[in-house]
Each structure stands twice: as C-alpha cells, then as structure tokens.
Amino acid sequence: MTSNTSSIKKSAQTVLAPIAEDLKAVNDILAREFAHSQSPTITEIGSYITQAGGKRMRPALLMLMAKALGYSGNDHRELGATIEMLHTATLMHDDVVDEGMMRRGRPTANAKWGNSVAVLVGDFMYTRSFEMMIRIGNLRVMQALASAANTLSEGEVIQMKNAHDPSVDEARYLKVIERKTSVLFAAAAEMASALAGASKEAEEALVNYTMALGNAFQIADDILDYSGNPTESGKQIGADFEEGKVTLPVIYAMQAANEQDRAFIEKAIRDGHGDFEKISQIIQASGAIEHCKARAEMELEKGKLALDVLPPSIFKNSLIELLSFVVERKA
C-alpha cells in the first residue's frame, strides 16, 4: 500500500468518524440480507462484494444528513444499507453492460461468475433493496428511492446512446452524471429529510448540496481515468475511453486541441480503440485536467452554500469536509 493511499484512507476515516458505528452497522445489515437468501450463490457473491469494501458514500451521506437534521432513531442504518444495496445492484448491471472486468482492484462478479449470474444477482439486490425500504414504512422514503431507481435506468440508456459519439458536449455529459451518480446522492438527502421530518426548504437545500457533491465526485472519478494510479484507484486506466464514454477531460481536450489532435481523438472515440497513451498525453498537454478540477471546484462552492441551512454540528462539519475530500481523493 502506498503512502498516498494510506493518507487518503486516513482522511476518509477522519471525515466519517462521527458515523463510524453507523457505517459498521450498514455492513452488518448488508451481510445479514445476503445471508438470508435461499441461494448459496447469492450469499457467496454478496459476501464477495461486501468484503470488497468501497467508499459507502451514499449511506454515509444519508446518515450524516439525518443526524445533522436532528434525527436520533436507528432507521437511518437500515436505509443506509438499503441505498447501498440499490447502488451495488446498479454496479453489477453496469459491469455487465460495459463488459467491465475489474472493480476496486478485484475481478467483477461477471468476470468471476459470468454475465447471466451477475445480472440475476443484480436483480436480487434491486428487489431486496425495495423489501428493505418497505420495512421502514415511510412513503416519502419509498418515493425517493423508487424515483432514483427509475432515473438511474434512464441515465444508463442515455449513456449507451452517447457511446462512441465525439459530438457529446458538457451539457450532455452532465445530463448523464446527474442521472447515474448525483441522483442517488440526492435520494439520500430526500430519505434523510423524510426520516428527520425536515422542512421542504431544508430538503431542497440538501438535495442541491448532494447534486453538487455528486457532480464533483464523478468529475474527479473521470479525471482518474487519465491521471490516476491504478494501484491506488482500483480503476482500469483508460477503460472509460475504450468503452466509448466521452467524459469531461476528453470534452475539454477536444475543445483546446489543434485540428489534427482533435481528429485523432474523434476517430478513437468512434472506433472504440486507439493509442491511449497518445490520447492521454494530448489530454494532459491541453490543460483539460486543470479545467476539470476548476469545474469540480465550482460544484464544491455550490455545495458549501447549500449547507448554510443546517445548524452547526460535527455532522455538518463532515458534510463540508466531504466536498473537498471527493475532489482530492486518489481512489
């Protein structure tokens, strides 16, 4: 493990320290839900995925916001596990669609067990997440998660339609990431607000915060595809480009590149392959990475402003710190 990775993990632990016990409970609940399946294969795959860890950003957000709003019950743990279960289901399906072979530095479920099994286990996770949600019995919670699940599916279809299309611009890119990343962050805000009985004004402010955080999170993730260390990030460097995904670093690079370099990138996007090392060099030299970082910083400022609705607390402090953490992370 590199020193950078150690420092990043330590930072995450510090930021999330106020909900450390809650996050442990989320992992225990996820293990319980997989263990209760009648299928040994589902239990095995569930254990494999749960042990892989992950940032647990969505449950962390939900629980921090619920507590920042004054919630003092325990349902936030169940709902944290619920939203993580739904998120994991989307990752399972994404890996099949994208033919992804690695995630978090380990083989994906479809790489180990095959596409058919991965899709079916992903379906199990979707339906189990709704069973978990119904147990809480809060209609606002159900509406938030059901709407998010629907929007996630839309985002996947839009992304597929955008694949291998070099004309994708920043507006089309943002439309995808808002539906594929930010929407579950926003659902966490709506669910936390429902639990805490928050005002409409507070809920809208927290949704704005999570949308900004989600956008910044995904922009930072896309930067790692061109400047990250695969050992640290667990990402297969260049995988997004090979799948024909036109992300913000590519969009900004094509805007800044000369005609020859732009034509080279456009052809590689259409073909789905090319000299990734050369493309990465063009992106680095164009200033696109710095432009992306500045764009993410704009989102962070929006997020900080939205949190003014919350009273001072250690939970609010963590929400503020998360904004910087998601952009500065290396994994």
Short mmCIF file of N, CA and C in Angstrom, two decimals, residues 249-326:
data_model
loop_
_atom_site.label_atom_id
_atom_site.label_comp_id
_atom_site.label_asym_id
_atom_site.label_seq_id
_atom_site.Cartn_x
_atom_site.Cartn_y
_atom_site.Cartn_z
N PRO A 249 -12.81 15.27 -19.22
CA PRO A 249 -11.44 15.52 -19.69
C PRO A 249 -11.31 15.44 -21.21
N VAL A 250 -12.02 14.51 -21.82
CA VAL A 250 -11.97 14.36 -23.28
C VAL A 250 -12.66 15.54 -23.95
N ILE A 251 -13.80 15.95 -23.42
CA ILE A 251 -14.54 17.09 -23.99
C ILE A 251 -13.69 18.35 -23.96
N TYR A 252 -13.09 18.64 -22.81
CA TYR A 252 -12.25 19.84 -22.69
C TYR A 252 -11.00 19.74 -23.57
N ALA A 253 -10.43 18.55 -23.68
CA ALA A 253 -9.24 18.38 -24.51
C ALA A 253 -9.56 18.63 -25.97
N MET A 254 -10.70 18.13 -26.44
CA MET A 254 -11.07 18.36 -27.85
C MET A 254 -11.34 19.84 -28.12
N GLN A 255 -11.86 20.54 -27.12
CA GLN A 255 -12.10 21.98 -27.30
C GLN A 255 -10.79 22.75 -27.44
N ALA A 256 -9.74 22.29 -26.74
CA ALA A 256 -8.46 23.00 -26.72
C ALA A 256 -7.46 22.51 -27.76
N ALA A 257 -7.67 21.30 -28.27
CA ALA A 257 -6.68 20.67 -29.16
C ALA A 257 -6.66 21.30 -30.54
N ASN A 258 -5.53 21.12 -31.24
CA ASN A 258 -5.47 21.56 -32.64
C ASN A 258 -6.29 20.58 -33.50
N GLU A 259 -6.46 20.94 -34.74
CA GLU A 259 -7.34 20.15 -35.63
C GLU A 259 -6.87 18.70 -35.77
N GLN A 260 -5.56 18.51 -35.87
CA GLN A 260 -5.02 17.16 -36.05
C GLN A 260 -5.27 16.29 -34.82
N ASP A 261 -4.98 16.84 -33.63
CA ASP A 261 -5.18 16.07 -32.40
C ASP A 261 -6.66 15.81 -32.15
N ARG A 262 -7.51 16.80 -32.47
CA ARG A 262 -8.94 16.61 -32.27
C ARG A 262 -9.47 15.50 -33.17
N ALA A 263 -9.02 15.48 -34.42
CA ALA A 263 -9.44 14.43 -35.35
C ALA A 263 -8.96 13.06 -34.88
N PHE A 264 -7.78 13.00 -34.29
CA PHE A 264 -7.23 11.74 -33.78
C PHE A 264 -8.10 11.19 -32.64
N ILE A 265 -8.49 12.09 -31.73
CA ILE A 265 -9.33 11.68 -30.60
C ILE A 265 -10.71 11.26 -31.09
N GLU A 266 -11.29 12.03 -32.01
CA GLU A 266 -12.63 11.72 -32.52
C GLU A 266 -12.66 10.34 -33.18
N LYS A 267 -11.63 10.02 -33.94
CA LYS A 267 -11.59 8.71 -34.61
C LYS A 267 -11.50 7.59 -33.58
N ALA A 268 -10.69 7.80 -32.54
CA ALA A 268 -10.54 6.78 -31.50
C ALA A 268 -11.85 6.57 -30.74
N ILE A 269 -12.60 7.64 -30.52
CA ILE A 269 -13.90 7.52 -29.85
C ILE A 269 -14.86 6.71 -30.71
N ARG A 270 -14.91 7.01 -31.99
CA ARG A 270 -15.82 6.29 -32.88
C ARG A 270 -15.43 4.82 -33.01
N ASP A 271 -14.12 4.55 -33.08
CA ASP A 271 -13.65 3.18 -33.27
C ASP A 271 -13.70 2.35 -31.99
N GLY A 272 -13.62 3.03 -30.83
CA GLY A 272 -13.61 2.30 -29.56
C GLY A 272 -12.24 1.80 -29.18
N HIS A 273 -11.22 2.22 -29.90
CA HIS A 273 -9.85 1.85 -29.54
C HIS A 273 -8.90 2.86 -30.18
N GLY A 274 -7.66 2.81 -29.78
CA GLY A 274 -6.67 3.74 -30.30
C GLY A 274 -5.46 3.77 -29.41
N ASP A 275 -4.57 4.67 -29.69
CA ASP A 275 -3.34 4.81 -28.91
C ASP A 275 -3.68 5.60 -27.64
N PHE A 276 -4.06 4.87 -26.57
CA PHE A 276 -4.50 5.55 -25.36
C PHE A 276 -3.39 6.40 -24.76
N GLU A 277 -2.16 5.94 -24.85
CA GLU A 277 -1.05 6.70 -24.28
C GLU A 277 -0.93 8.06 -24.96
N LYS A 278 -1.08 8.07 -26.29
CA LYS A 278 -1.01 9.35 -27.01
C LYS A 278 -2.20 10.23 -26.65
N ILE A 279 -3.38 9.62 -26.58
CA ILE A 279 -4.58 10.39 -26.23
C ILE A 279 -4.43 11.00 -24.84
N SER A 280 -3.90 10.21 -23.91
CA SER A 280 -3.69 10.70 -22.56
C SER A 280 -2.71 11.86 -22.54
N GLN A 281 -1.67 11.78 -23.38
CA GLN A 281 -0.70 12.87 -23.47
C GLN A 281 -1.35 14.15 -24.01
N ILE A 282 -2.23 14.00 -25.01
CA ILE A 282 -2.94 15.15 -25.57
C ILE A 282 -3.81 15.80 -24.50
N ILE A 283 -4.50 14.95 -23.74
CA ILE A 283 -5.38 15.47 -22.68
C ILE A 283 -4.56 16.21 -21.62
N GLN A 284 -3.45 15.61 -21.22
CA GLN A 284 -2.60 16.25 -20.21
C GLN A 284 -2.06 17.59 -20.71
N ALA A 285 -1.59 17.61 -21.96
CA ALA A 285 -0.97 18.83 -22.51
C ALA A 285 -1.98 19.94 -22.77
N SER A 286 -3.25 19.57 -22.96
CA SER A 286 -4.28 20.54 -23.32
C SER A 286 -4.74 21.41 -22.15
N GLY A 287 -4.41 21.00 -20.94
CA GLY A 287 -4.90 21.70 -19.76
C GLY A 287 -6.29 21.23 -19.34
N ALA A 288 -6.78 20.14 -19.96
CA ALA A 288 -8.12 19.66 -19.66
C ALA A 288 -8.27 19.20 -18.21
N ILE A 289 -7.21 18.59 -17.66
CA ILE A 289 -7.30 18.10 -16.28
C ILE A 289 -7.48 19.28 -15.31
N GLU A 290 -6.72 20.33 -15.53
CA GLU A 290 -6.83 21.53 -14.67
C GLU A 290 -8.21 22.16 -14.84
N HIS A 291 -8.71 22.16 -16.08
CA HIS A 291 -10.04 22.72 -16.36
C HIS A 291 -11.11 21.91 -15.62
N CYS A 292 -10.97 20.59 -15.62
CA CYS A 292 -11.91 19.72 -14.91
C CYS A 292 -11.88 19.98 -13.41
N LYS A 293 -10.69 20.15 -12.87
CA LYS A 293 -10.56 20.42 -11.44
C LYS A 293 -11.25 21.74 -11.08
N ALA A 294 -11.10 22.73 -11.94
CA ALA A 294 -11.75 24.02 -11.70
C ALA A 294 -13.27 23.87 -11.77
N ARG A 295 -13.74 23.03 -12.70
CA ARG A 295 -15.19 22.80 -12.84
C ARG A 295 -15.71 22.09 -11.59
N ALA A 296 -14.95 21.14 -11.07
CA ALA A 296 -15.35 20.47 -9.84
C ALA A 296 -15.38 21.44 -8.66
N GLU A 297 -14.43 22.35 -8.61
CA GLU A 297 -14.39 23.34 -7.54
C GLU A 297 -15.64 24.22 -7.57
N MET A 298 -16.15 24.53 -8.76
CA MET A 298 -17.40 25.30 -8.87
C MET A 298 -18.55 24.56 -8.19
N GLU A 299 -18.58 23.24 -8.40
CA GLU A 299 -19.63 22.44 -7.76
C GLU A 299 -19.48 22.47 -6.24
N LEU A 300 -18.22 22.43 -5.77
CA LEU A 300 -17.98 22.44 -4.32
C LEU A 300 -18.50 23.72 -3.68
N GLU A 301 -18.32 24.85 -4.36
CA GLU A 301 -18.80 26.12 -3.83
C GLU A 301 -20.32 26.12 -3.71
N LYS A 302 -20.99 25.54 -4.72
CA LYS A 302 -22.46 25.41 -4.66
C LYS A 302 -22.87 24.57 -3.45
N GLY A 303 -22.15 23.48 -3.25
CA GLY A 303 -22.47 22.58 -2.14
C GLY A 303 -22.30 23.24 -0.79
N LYS A 304 -21.19 23.97 -0.61
CA LYS A 304 -20.94 24.65 0.66
C LYS A 304 -22.04 25.65 0.97
N LEU A 305 -22.46 26.39 -0.03
CA LEU A 305 -23.51 27.39 0.15
C LEU A 305 -24.82 26.74 0.59
N ALA A 306 -25.14 25.59 0.00
CA ALA A 306 -26.39 24.90 0.31
C ALA A 306 -26.45 24.45 1.77
N LEU A 307 -25.30 24.15 2.36
CA LEU A 307 -25.27 23.64 3.73
C LEU A 307 -25.54 24.71 4.78
N ASP A 308 -25.67 25.96 4.36
CA ASP A 308 -25.99 27.03 5.31
C ASP A 308 -27.32 26.78 6.02
N VAL A 309 -28.15 25.93 5.44
CA VAL A 309 -29.46 25.65 6.02
C VAL A 309 -29.36 24.86 7.32
N LEU A 310 -28.23 24.17 7.53
CA LEU A 310 -28.07 23.30 8.70
C LEU A 310 -27.49 24.06 9.90
N PRO A 311 -27.91 23.71 11.11
CA PRO A 311 -27.28 24.29 12.30
C PRO A 311 -25.89 23.70 12.50
N PRO A 312 -25.02 24.37 13.25
CA PRO A 312 -23.67 23.84 13.50
C PRO A 312 -23.72 22.48 14.19
N SER A 313 -22.86 21.56 13.74
CA SER A 313 -22.74 20.24 14.37
C SER A 313 -21.53 19.53 13.79
N ILE A 314 -21.10 18.45 14.44
CA ILE A 314 -19.98 17.67 13.90
C ILE A 314 -20.40 16.99 12.60
N PHE A 315 -21.69 16.73 12.45
CA PHE A 315 -22.19 16.07 11.24
C PHE A 315 -22.16 17.04 10.06
N LYS A 316 -22.52 18.28 10.31
CA LYS A 316 -22.42 19.30 9.27
C LYS A 316 -20.96 19.50 8.87
N ASN A 317 -20.07 19.49 9.85
CA ASN A 317 -18.64 19.64 9.55
C ASN A 317 -18.16 18.54 8.60
N SER A 318 -18.61 17.32 8.85
CA SER A 318 -18.22 16.20 7.98
C SER A 318 -18.77 16.38 6.58
N LEU A 319 -20.00 16.89 6.46
CA LEU A 319 -20.58 17.12 5.14
C LEU A 319 -19.77 18.17 4.37
N ILE A 320 -19.30 19.17 5.07
CA ILE A 320 -18.46 20.20 4.44
C ILE A 320 -17.13 19.59 4.00
N GLU A 321 -16.52 18.79 4.89
CA GLU A 321 -15.23 18.18 4.57
C GLU A 321 -15.32 17.19 3.41
N LEU A 322 -16.47 16.54 3.27
CA LEU A 322 -16.65 15.59 2.17
C LEU A 322 -16.51 16.26 0.82
N LEU A 323 -16.91 17.52 0.73
CA LEU A 323 -16.82 18.24 -0.54
C LEU A 323 -15.39 18.27 -1.05
N SER A 324 -14.47 18.65 -0.18
CA SER A 324 -13.06 18.69 -0.59
C SER A 324 -12.49 17.30 -0.78
N PHE A 325 -12.92 16.36 0.07
CA PHE A 325 -12.38 15.01 0.03
C PHE A 325 -12.65 14.33 -1.31
N VAL A 326 -13.84 14.50 -1.86
CA VAL A 326 -14.18 13.77 -3.10
C VAL A 326 -13.36 14.28 -4.29
#
